[in-house]
Amino acid sequence: MAKAKSSYFCQSCGYESAKWLGKCPSCNQWNTFVEEIVEKSSAKVPSWKTSSSTHRSNVPSQVSTIVSSTEKRLSTSDQELDRVLGGGLVTGSVTLIGGEPGIGKSTLMLQLALNIDNKKVLYISGEESEQQIKMRAERITSTPRADCYILTETSTQNIFKQIEILEPEIIIVDSIQTLHSAHIESTPGSVSQVRECTAELLRFAKETDTPVFLIGHITKDGAIAGPKILEHMVDTVLQFEGDRHHVYRILRSIKNRFGAAAEMGIYAMNSTGLREVSNPSEILLSQRDEELSGIAISATLEGARPMLIETQALVSIAAYGTPQRSATGFDTRRMNMLLAVLEKRCGFKLSTRDVFLNIAGGIKVEDPAIDLAIIVAIISSHEDIPVSSKNCFAAEVGLSGEIRAVNRIDQRILEAQKLGFDKIFVSKFNLKGLVMEKYSIEVIGISKIEDVLSILFG
């Protein structure tokens, strides 16, 4: 009998080594290698099929002879999910969804299973019982669909037997870390088990054109648990973000082979599940009875979607000697850079002040077009002078204090115009090629920070 094969895997990144190592050469983590048996002595070639079949071997093809075709997409009856997926669910695709515990991943997938039209859906759960899923389904909808099936199983061999009997059109797995394959002798959730189970589901999806959703756990650092190769194997990676104690949830596209990455969908969590938010600008802008200092509105882009967000700043005297710098929803290092620009180029003494920055709505923004709004909010709080709630900003700030142009300015202007703003401040270099007559909003082009500060604060 042949000897069983074993290898050492890094539990942090999935790096494989023939011998034990104290430090992982890939992620530089210490004491993360664990020995795992990767092949039984009597194991056959792993396959999702129970019967053997022959496949035609592929041959090289010239690019000019390949016939291009558009992907066949299925509507999920969820506009936000369709947008993040790039226009709908592609047949034969494998989608991985990660997020914090309790953020709403299982609720989102169960809503998909219950609401999609004319499709037989199999929801595989390795974490909850049928009764628990039934209770959530009753909370989401009062009339569950007859074509939604629940299977509580963790063995991939038993799962594929039921799939061959049921022949579902969409499969949801909750979660991939709970599955185990008999071809690998290691515990569920280990690097080799996650990789093997994903590979079996991937082969099944590609050979049968059945879309598969995988729900994945995340680590304490926010990365999807398991080997990094898991994200490379699947077609789409979605990240579900938000605070469990807040209403709004954000679904981001990190990787998408069938559409644009960095798309975003917004949901509101309530007692009946997740509700789509079709106009995020309205929920990200607070309703105020009076003008307050330290608040500025910025026009940003998330994927193909323009939206307006509210930046809030608080500048106060440092009570404990060392000034504090804190930013929620924005990069703290970039905020420190903008503070240095204000002190160097504009003469504001902020080195002895506490500065706190917050992006309203609990979202995270990396768009440099909100730089100008952040500077305006900081100066507004520092001088205690409110900025008109009818003003909007969309420009990047350079280290020399210049106002730089941003991309797709037309969409930002139209979004501000749609929500009733009177003025929008942009870089003067963005004005080239714009047809000003089609805008009812006043577009003001500026080239330096001093220009916008003199207009707003004199």
Short mmCIF file of C-alpha atoms in Angstrom, two decimals:
data_model
loop_
_atom_site.label_atom_id
_atom_site.label_comp_id
_atom_site.label_asym_id
_atom_site.label_seq_id
_atom_site.Cartn_x
_atom_site.Cartn_y
_atom_site.Cartn_z
CA MET A 1 0.00 0.00 0.00
CA ALA A 2 1.35 3.41 -0.94
CA LYS A 3 2.22 5.82 1.81
CA ALA A 4 -0.19 8.67 2.46
CA LYS A 5 1.08 12.02 1.23
CA SER A 6 1.28 14.94 3.65
CA SER A 7 2.43 18.55 3.43
CA TYR A 8 2.74 21.56 5.71
CA PHE A 9 0.40 24.49 5.07
CA CYS A 10 0.48 28.03 6.42
CA GLN A 11 -2.88 28.62 8.13
CA SER A 12 -2.61 32.33 7.39
CA CYS A 13 -2.01 32.46 3.63
CA GLY A 14 -2.08 28.83 2.44
CA TYR A 15 1.61 28.55 1.49
CA GLU A 16 2.61 24.88 1.04
CA SER A 17 5.93 23.43 2.14
CA ALA A 18 7.36 19.93 2.16
CA LYS A 19 8.75 20.45 5.68
CA TRP A 20 7.82 22.46 8.75
CA LEU A 21 9.00 26.07 8.79
CA GLY A 22 9.01 28.47 11.73
CA LYS A 23 8.34 31.55 9.59
CA CYS A 24 6.18 31.61 6.47
CA PRO A 25 8.20 32.95 3.49
CA SER A 26 4.99 34.24 1.88
CA CYS A 27 3.20 36.23 4.63
CA ASN A 28 6.08 36.39 7.19
CA GLN A 29 3.90 35.00 10.00
CA TRP A 30 5.45 32.83 12.73
CA ASN A 31 4.31 29.36 13.88
CA THR A 32 1.49 29.04 11.34
CA PHE A 33 2.52 25.78 9.61
CA VAL A 34 0.37 22.70 10.28
CA GLU A 35 0.83 19.25 8.81
CA GLU A 36 -2.11 17.99 6.77
CA ILE A 37 -2.67 14.77 4.84
CA VAL A 38 -3.46 15.87 1.32
CA GLU A 39 -4.13 12.46 -0.25
CA LYS A 40 -5.30 9.17 1.15
CA SER A 41 -3.37 6.07 0.19
CA SER A 42 -6.44 4.57 -1.57
CA ALA A 43 -8.03 7.77 -2.81
CA LYS A 44 -9.08 8.09 -6.43
CA VAL A 45 -8.84 11.25 -8.50
CA PRO A 46 -11.23 13.74 -6.88
CA SER A 47 -14.23 14.57 -9.03
CA TRP A 48 -17.70 15.91 -8.41
CA LYS A 49 -19.11 13.17 -10.62
CA THR A 50 -19.77 9.69 -9.30
CA SER A 51 -19.27 8.10 -12.72
CA SER A 52 -16.24 8.48 -14.93
CA SER A 53 -16.53 10.34 -18.23
CA THR A 54 -14.22 11.21 -21.08
CA HIS A 55 -13.39 14.77 -22.10
CA ARG A 56 -12.06 16.08 -25.39
CA SER A 57 -8.60 17.56 -24.99
CA ASN A 58 -8.30 21.23 -25.92
CA VAL A 59 -6.08 22.44 -28.75
CA PRO A 60 -4.57 25.92 -29.28
CA SER A 61 -6.72 28.43 -31.19
CA GLN A 62 -5.82 31.66 -32.94
CA VAL A 63 -7.33 34.77 -31.36
CA SER A 64 -8.77 35.85 -34.72
CA THR A 65 -10.69 32.55 -35.08
CA ILE A 66 -12.30 32.65 -31.63
CA VAL A 67 -15.97 33.64 -31.80
CA SER A 68 -16.84 36.15 -29.09
CA SER A 69 -20.17 35.93 -27.31
CA THR A 70 -21.85 37.75 -24.47
CA GLU A 71 -22.39 35.98 -21.17
CA LYS A 72 -25.85 34.69 -20.43
CA ARG A 73 -27.06 36.49 -17.32
CA LEU A 74 -29.89 35.80 -14.92
CA SER A 75 -31.70 38.53 -13.00
CA THR A 76 -31.65 37.93 -9.25
CA SER A 77 -34.72 40.16 -8.63
CA ASP A 78 -32.37 42.34 -6.55
CA GLN A 79 -31.25 45.51 -8.34
CA GLU A 80 -28.38 46.17 -5.94
CA LEU A 81 -26.99 42.63 -6.25
CA ASP A 82 -27.40 42.72 -10.04
CA ARG A 83 -25.43 45.99 -10.17
CA VAL A 84 -22.58 44.62 -8.06
CA LEU A 85 -22.43 41.42 -10.16
CA GLY A 86 -22.12 43.53 -13.33
CA GLY A 87 -25.69 43.25 -14.65
CA GLY A 88 -26.89 39.91 -13.35
CA LEU A 89 -25.80 36.40 -12.42
CA VAL A 90 -23.65 34.67 -15.05
CA THR A 91 -24.37 31.00 -15.67
CA GLY A 92 -21.55 28.72 -14.55
CA SER A 93 -19.98 31.39 -12.35
CA VAL A 94 -18.72 30.90 -8.79
CA THR A 95 -19.23 33.86 -6.44
CA LEU A 96 -17.61 34.17 -3.01
CA ILE A 97 -19.22 36.43 -0.39
CA GLY A 98 -17.31 37.38 2.76
CA GLY A 99 -18.10 39.58 5.74
CA GLU A 100 -18.17 39.95 9.50
CA PRO A 101 -20.23 37.49 11.57
CA GLY A 102 -23.84 38.65 11.82
CA ILE A 103 -23.51 41.25 9.06
CA GLY A 104 -26.26 39.64 6.94
CA LYS A 105 -24.53 37.28 4.46
CA SER A 106 -26.91 34.37 5.12
CA THR A 107 -29.92 36.70 5.08
CA LEU A 108 -28.91 38.13 1.69
CA MET A 109 -28.43 34.68 0.17
CA LEU A 110 -31.69 33.34 1.63
CA GLN A 111 -33.51 36.36 0.20
CA LEU A 112 -31.98 35.54 -3.18
CA ALA A 113 -33.16 31.92 -2.89
CA LEU A 114 -36.69 32.95 -1.91
CA ASN A 115 -37.18 35.81 -4.38
CA ILE A 116 -35.56 34.75 -7.66
CA ASP A 117 -38.21 33.88 -10.24
CA ASN A 118 -38.68 30.54 -12.01
CA LYS A 119 -35.42 29.01 -10.79
CA LYS A 120 -34.90 25.91 -8.68
CA VAL A 121 -32.52 26.91 -5.85
CA LEU A 122 -30.68 24.59 -3.46
CA TYR A 123 -29.53 26.25 -0.21
CA ILE A 124 -26.85 24.10 1.45
CA SER A 125 -26.17 24.92 5.09
CA GLY A 126 -23.44 23.45 7.22
CA GLU A 127 -23.98 25.84 10.14
CA GLU A 128 -27.74 25.98 10.79
CA SER A 129 -30.54 23.46 11.08
CA GLU A 130 -33.58 23.37 8.81
CA GLN A 131 -35.74 24.83 11.58
CA GLN A 132 -33.43 27.83 12.02
CA ILE A 133 -33.45 28.56 8.29
CA LYS A 134 -37.25 28.16 8.24
CA MET A 135 -37.60 30.77 11.00
CA ARG A 136 -35.46 33.25 9.03
CA ALA A 137 -37.42 32.52 5.85
CA GLU A 138 -40.72 33.26 7.62
CA ARG A 139 -39.30 36.56 8.85
CA ILE A 140 -38.19 37.51 5.34
CA THR A 141 -41.34 36.48 3.47
CA SER A 142 -44.74 35.16 4.45
CA THR A 143 -45.09 32.99 1.31
CA PRO A 144 -41.91 30.92 0.70
CA ARG A 145 -41.37 29.67 -2.86
CA ALA A 146 -41.91 26.02 -3.63
CA ASP A 147 -38.72 25.88 -5.73
CA CYS A 148 -36.41 26.70 -2.81
CA TYR A 149 -34.85 23.59 -1.22
CA ILE A 150 -32.82 23.38 2.00
CA LEU A 151 -30.08 20.80 2.57
CA THR A 152 -28.16 20.57 5.84
CA GLU A 153 -25.03 18.61 4.90
CA THR A 154 -21.27 19.08 5.08
CA SER A 155 -19.94 16.15 3.03
CA THR A 156 -19.34 17.12 -0.60
CA GLN A 157 -19.91 13.53 -1.75
CA ASN A 158 -23.41 13.47 -0.21
CA ILE A 159 -24.10 16.98 -1.50
CA PHE A 160 -23.33 16.02 -5.10
CA LYS A 161 -25.54 12.92 -4.81
CA GLN A 162 -28.47 15.16 -3.85
CA ILE A 163 -27.58 17.63 -6.60
CA GLU A 164 -27.74 14.87 -9.23
CA ILE A 165 -31.21 13.89 -7.95
CA LEU A 166 -32.62 17.42 -7.58
CA GLU A 167 -30.84 19.13 -10.53
CA PRO A 168 -31.00 22.69 -9.10
CA GLU A 169 -30.40 25.76 -11.30
CA ILE A 170 -28.68 27.82 -8.57
CA ILE A 171 -26.66 26.56 -5.58
CA ILE A 172 -25.84 28.46 -2.38
CA VAL A 173 -23.29 27.08 0.11
CA ASP A 174 -23.25 28.43 3.67
CA SER A 175 -20.39 28.24 4.31
CA ILE A 176 -17.41 26.87 2.37
CA GLN A 177 -15.38 26.50 5.58
CA THR A 178 -17.85 23.91 6.93
CA LEU A 179 -17.59 21.50 3.99
CA HIS A 180 -15.27 18.54 3.88
CA SER A 181 -14.28 16.09 1.17
CA ALA A 182 -13.50 12.42 1.73
CA HIS A 183 -10.54 12.75 -0.64
CA ILE A 184 -8.69 14.92 1.92
CA GLU A 185 -7.96 13.67 5.41
CA SER A 186 -8.01 16.88 7.43
CA THR A 187 -10.50 18.84 9.46
CA PRO A 188 -13.16 21.09 7.84
CA GLY A 189 -11.94 24.67 7.44
CA SER A 190 -8.31 23.68 6.94
CA VAL A 191 -6.39 25.02 3.96
CA SER A 192 -6.43 21.75 2.01
CA GLN A 193 -10.14 21.09 2.70
CA VAL A 194 -11.25 24.58 1.66
CA ARG A 195 -9.17 24.36 -1.50
CA GLU A 196 -10.40 20.89 -2.45
CA CYS A 197 -14.10 21.60 -1.76
CA THR A 198 -13.91 24.82 -3.76
CA ALA A 199 -12.20 23.00 -6.63
CA GLU A 200 -14.97 20.37 -6.73
CA LEU A 201 -17.71 23.02 -6.74
CA LEU A 202 -15.81 24.99 -9.40
CA ARG A 203 -15.58 21.95 -11.68
CA PHE A 204 -19.28 21.27 -11.15
CA ALA A 205 -20.25 24.88 -11.96
CA LYS A 206 -18.19 25.05 -15.17
CA GLU A 207 -19.30 21.65 -16.50
CA THR A 208 -23.02 22.13 -15.80
CA ASP A 209 -23.34 25.96 -16.24
CA THR A 210 -24.87 26.18 -12.76
CA PRO A 211 -24.19 29.39 -10.78
CA VAL A 212 -22.75 28.74 -7.32
CA PHE A 213 -22.62 31.13 -4.37
CA LEU A 214 -20.11 30.47 -1.59
CA ILE A 215 -20.37 32.21 1.78
CA GLY A 216 -16.94 32.58 3.40
CA HIS A 217 -15.73 33.41 6.89
CA ILE A 218 -13.19 36.16 7.47
CA THR A 219 -10.20 36.45 9.78
CA LYS A 220 -9.69 39.02 12.53
CA ASP A 221 -7.80 41.16 10.00
CA GLY A 222 -10.85 41.32 7.71
CA ALA A 223 -9.47 38.99 5.01
CA ILE A 224 -11.44 35.97 3.79
CA ALA A 225 -10.41 32.91 5.80
CA GLY A 226 -8.58 30.11 4.08
CA PRO A 227 -5.86 30.11 1.43
CA LYS A 228 -5.46 33.18 -0.77
CA ILE A 229 -5.85 30.89 -3.76
CA LEU A 230 -9.54 30.63 -2.83
CA GLU A 231 -10.09 34.19 -4.10
CA HIS A 232 -8.13 33.41 -7.28
CA MET A 233 -10.18 30.30 -8.03
CA VAL A 234 -13.62 31.92 -7.96
CA ASP A 235 -14.98 34.29 -10.61
CA THR A 236 -16.36 36.99 -8.31
CA VAL A 237 -15.46 38.10 -4.79
CA LEU A 238 -17.97 40.24 -2.88
CA GLN A 239 -17.36 41.87 0.50
CA PHE A 240 -20.28 42.62 2.82
CA GLU A 241 -19.40 45.59 5.03
CA GLY A 242 -21.04 47.65 7.72
CA ASP A 243 -21.56 47.87 11.44
CA ARG A 244 -23.94 45.36 13.01
CA HIS A 245 -25.21 48.14 15.27
CA HIS A 246 -26.11 50.41 12.33
CA VAL A 247 -28.88 50.06 9.77
CA TYR A 248 -26.99 50.26 6.49
CA ARG A 249 -24.94 47.51 4.86
CA ILE A 250 -22.61 47.86 1.87
CA LEU A 251 -21.92 45.12 -0.67
CA ARG A 252 -18.68 45.73 -2.60
CA SER A 253 -17.27 43.94 -5.61
CA ILE A 254 -13.56 43.24 -5.03
CA LYS A 255 -13.04 40.97 -8.04
CA ASN A 256 -15.33 40.34 -11.00
CA ARG A 257 -14.36 38.48 -14.18
CA PHE A 258 -17.68 39.39 -15.82
CA GLY A 259 -17.98 43.06 -14.91
CA ALA A 260 -16.36 46.09 -13.37
CA ALA A 261 -14.78 45.74 -9.94
CA ALA A 262 -15.30 48.33 -7.17
CA GLU A 263 -19.07 48.41 -7.72
CA MET A 264 -21.17 48.98 -4.63
CA GLY A 265 -24.70 48.14 -3.48
CA ILE A 266 -26.37 49.55 -0.36
CA TYR A 267 -28.93 47.79 1.83
CA ALA A 268 -30.86 48.72 4.94
CA MET A 269 -31.31 46.00 7.57
CA ASN A 270 -34.75 45.85 9.18
CA SER A 271 -36.96 43.29 10.91
CA THR A 272 -37.95 41.70 7.58
CA GLY A 273 -34.47 41.33 6.16
CA LEU A 274 -32.38 43.49 3.84
CA ARG A 275 -34.05 46.28 1.88
CA GLU A 276 -32.49 47.77 -1.25
CA VAL A 277 -31.49 51.44 -1.09
CA SER A 278 -31.94 52.77 -4.63
CA ASN A 279 -30.79 56.35 -3.94
CA PRO A 280 -27.86 56.27 -1.49
CA SER A 281 -27.25 60.03 -1.70
CA GLU A 282 -30.45 60.72 0.22
CA ILE A 283 -29.56 58.42 3.12
CA LEU A 284 -25.92 59.55 3.29
CA LEU A 285 -26.89 63.22 3.67
CA SER A 286 -28.25 64.12 7.09
CA GLN A 287 -31.34 66.28 7.36
CA ARG A 288 -30.52 69.45 9.31
CA ASP A 289 -32.83 72.21 10.54
CA GLU A 290 -29.99 74.72 10.70
CA GLU A 291 -26.53 75.23 9.25
CA LEU A 292 -23.75 73.68 11.34
CA SER A 293 -20.01 74.21 11.15
CA GLY A 294 -17.65 71.38 10.22
CA ILE A 295 -19.90 69.81 7.55
CA ALA A 296 -19.29 69.72 3.79
CA ILE A 297 -20.87 67.69 0.99
CA SER A 298 -18.73 65.88 -1.58
CA ALA A 299 -19.58 64.18 -4.89
CA THR A 300 -17.89 60.79 -5.10
CA LEU A 301 -18.02 57.71 -7.30
CA GLU A 302 -18.27 54.06 -6.30
CA GLY A 303 -17.80 51.98 -9.42
CA ALA A 304 -20.26 53.36 -11.97
CA ARG A 305 -22.53 54.94 -9.34
CA PRO A 306 -22.22 58.64 -8.45
CA MET A 307 -23.39 59.67 -4.99
CA LEU A 308 -23.10 62.52 -2.53
CA ILE A 309 -21.66 61.95 0.92
CA GLU A 310 -21.37 64.12 4.00
CA THR A 311 -17.94 64.75 5.53
CA GLN A 312 -17.93 65.86 9.16
CA ALA A 313 -14.94 67.40 10.93
CA LEU A 314 -14.34 68.52 14.50
CA VAL A 315 -11.33 70.67 15.39
CA SER A 316 -10.72 71.46 19.05
CA ILE A 317 -7.87 72.45 21.37
CA ALA A 318 -5.65 69.52 22.37
CA ALA A 319 -6.52 69.03 26.03
CA TYR A 320 -3.85 66.42 26.78
CA GLY A 321 -0.81 67.99 25.14
CA THR A 322 -0.38 65.62 22.20
CA PRO A 323 -2.92 66.36 19.42
CA GLN A 324 -5.16 63.49 18.40
CA ARG A 325 -5.84 62.53 14.80
CA SER A 326 -8.76 60.21 14.12
CA ALA A 327 -10.63 59.42 10.89
CA THR A 328 -13.64 57.13 10.42
CA GLY A 329 -14.31 55.98 6.87
CA PHE A 330 -11.21 57.75 5.47
CA ASP A 331 -7.47 57.10 5.39
CA THR A 332 -5.87 58.75 8.44
CA ARG A 333 -2.55 59.18 6.64
CA ARG A 334 -4.20 61.12 3.84
CA MET A 335 -6.01 63.29 6.40
CA ASN A 336 -2.64 64.09 8.02
CA MET A 337 -1.31 65.06 4.59
CA LEU A 338 -4.22 67.46 4.03
CA LEU A 339 -3.64 68.99 7.48
CA ALA A 340 0.02 69.54 6.59
CA VAL A 341 -1.03 71.26 3.35
CA LEU A 342 -3.34 73.60 5.26
CA GLU A 343 -0.61 74.47 7.73
CA LYS A 344 2.15 74.92 5.17
CA ARG A 345 0.28 76.58 2.30
CA CYS A 346 -2.56 78.41 4.04
CA GLY A 347 -1.09 79.31 7.43
CA PHE A 348 -3.62 77.56 9.66
CA LYS A 349 -2.05 76.45 12.96
CA LEU A 350 -3.47 72.97 13.33
CA SER A 351 -0.45 71.26 14.90
CA THR A 352 -1.81 71.98 18.40
CA ARG A 353 -5.40 70.95 17.61
CA ASP A 354 -7.30 67.70 17.88
CA VAL A 355 -8.83 66.81 14.53
CA PHE A 356 -11.60 64.22 14.17
CA LEU A 357 -13.04 63.26 10.79
CA ASN A 358 -16.10 61.16 10.00
CA ILE A 359 -17.77 60.04 6.77
CA ALA A 360 -21.49 59.97 7.53
CA GLY A 361 -23.46 56.79 6.86
CA GLY A 362 -20.75 54.36 8.00
CA ILE A 363 -19.15 53.91 4.56
CA LYS A 364 -15.46 53.90 3.64
CA VAL A 365 -14.30 56.19 0.84
CA GLU A 366 -11.00 56.10 -1.05
CA ASP A 367 -11.94 58.53 -3.83
CA PRO A 368 -9.46 61.48 -3.82
CA ALA A 369 -12.27 63.74 -5.09
CA ILE A 370 -13.44 64.25 -1.50
CA ASP A 371 -10.17 66.00 -0.53
CA LEU A 372 -11.61 69.47 -1.07
CA ALA A 373 -14.72 68.73 1.00
CA ILE A 374 -12.55 67.45 3.86
CA ILE A 375 -10.43 70.62 3.85
CA VAL A 376 -13.53 72.82 3.78
CA ALA A 377 -15.10 70.87 6.68
CA ILE A 378 -11.88 71.18 8.75
CA ILE A 379 -11.60 74.95 8.20
CA SER A 380 -15.34 75.37 8.84
CA SER A 381 -14.96 73.67 12.23
CA HIS A 382 -11.71 75.51 13.00
CA GLU A 383 -13.24 78.92 12.31
CA ASP A 384 -16.73 77.88 13.51
CA ILE A 385 -18.29 79.19 10.30
CA PRO A 386 -20.99 77.02 8.67
CA VAL A 387 -20.84 76.16 4.97
CA SER A 388 -24.08 76.41 3.01
CA SER A 389 -25.84 73.07 2.68
CA LYS A 390 -26.46 73.95 -0.98
CA ASN A 391 -22.74 73.82 -1.81
CA CYS A 392 -21.01 70.69 -3.08
CA PHE A 393 -17.32 69.87 -3.72
CA ALA A 394 -15.53 67.50 -6.11
CA ALA A 395 -11.76 67.99 -6.45
CA GLU A 396 -8.44 66.50 -5.41
CA VAL A 397 -5.88 68.54 -3.43
CA GLY A 398 -2.17 68.34 -4.22
CA LEU A 399 0.78 68.83 -1.88
CA SER A 400 1.44 72.32 -3.18
CA GLY A 401 -2.13 73.37 -2.48
CA GLU A 402 -3.32 73.12 -6.09
CA ILE A 403 -6.78 71.85 -6.95
CA ARG A 404 -6.46 68.87 -9.29
CA ALA A 405 -9.01 67.51 -11.76
CA VAL A 406 -10.93 64.29 -11.11
CA ASN A 407 -12.44 61.78 -13.51
CA ARG A 408 -16.06 61.61 -14.70
CA ILE A 409 -16.88 65.10 -13.49
CA ASP A 410 -20.04 65.19 -15.61
CA GLN A 411 -21.69 62.43 -13.58
CA ARG A 412 -20.78 64.16 -10.31
CA ILE A 413 -22.27 67.47 -11.46
CA LEU A 414 -25.49 65.84 -12.64
CA GLU A 415 -25.89 63.97 -9.31
CA ALA A 416 -25.51 67.23 -7.36
CA GLN A 417 -27.95 68.94 -9.71
CA LYS A 418 -30.51 66.13 -9.29
CA LEU A 419 -30.47 66.52 -5.50
CA GLY A 420 -31.06 70.29 -5.68
CA PHE A 421 -27.64 71.79 -4.93
CA ASP A 422 -27.00 75.37 -6.07
CA LYS A 423 -23.20 75.33 -6.47
CA ILE A 424 -20.47 72.77 -7.04
CA PHE A 425 -16.76 73.58 -6.68
CA VAL A 426 -14.47 71.71 -9.09
CA SER A 427 -10.98 72.13 -10.51
CA LYS A 428 -10.78 74.68 -13.32
CA PHE A 429 -9.03 72.01 -15.40
CA ASN A 430 -12.27 69.98 -15.31
CA LEU A 431 -14.14 72.79 -17.09
CA LYS A 432 -12.47 72.04 -20.42
CA GLY A 433 -14.95 70.34 -22.73
CA LEU A 434 -17.96 70.78 -20.41
CA VAL A 435 -21.14 72.19 -21.98
CA MET A 436 -22.18 74.55 -19.22
CA GLU A 437 -25.57 75.31 -20.78
CA LYS A 438 -26.95 71.86 -19.93
CA TYR A 439 -26.45 72.37 -16.18
CA SER A 440 -28.88 74.28 -14.00
CA ILE A 441 -26.37 74.16 -11.13
CA GLU A 442 -23.59 76.77 -10.92
CA VAL A 443 -20.21 75.15 -11.62
CA ILE A 444 -17.29 77.07 -10.07
CA GLY A 445 -13.76 76.29 -11.25
CA ILE A 446 -10.87 76.92 -8.85
CA SER A 447 -7.13 76.34 -9.04
CA LYS A 448 -5.88 76.82 -5.44
CA ILE A 449 -7.13 76.18 -1.93
CA GLU A 450 -6.97 79.90 -1.19
CA ASP A 451 -9.59 80.51 -3.92
CA VAL A 452 -12.28 78.35 -2.37
CA LEU A 453 -11.46 79.50 1.20
CA SER A 454 -11.74 83.16 0.21
CA ILE A 455 -15.13 82.50 -1.47
CA LEU A 456 -16.55 80.56 1.48
CA PHE A 457 -14.90 82.23 4.50
CA GLY A 458 -13.65 85.54 3.16
#
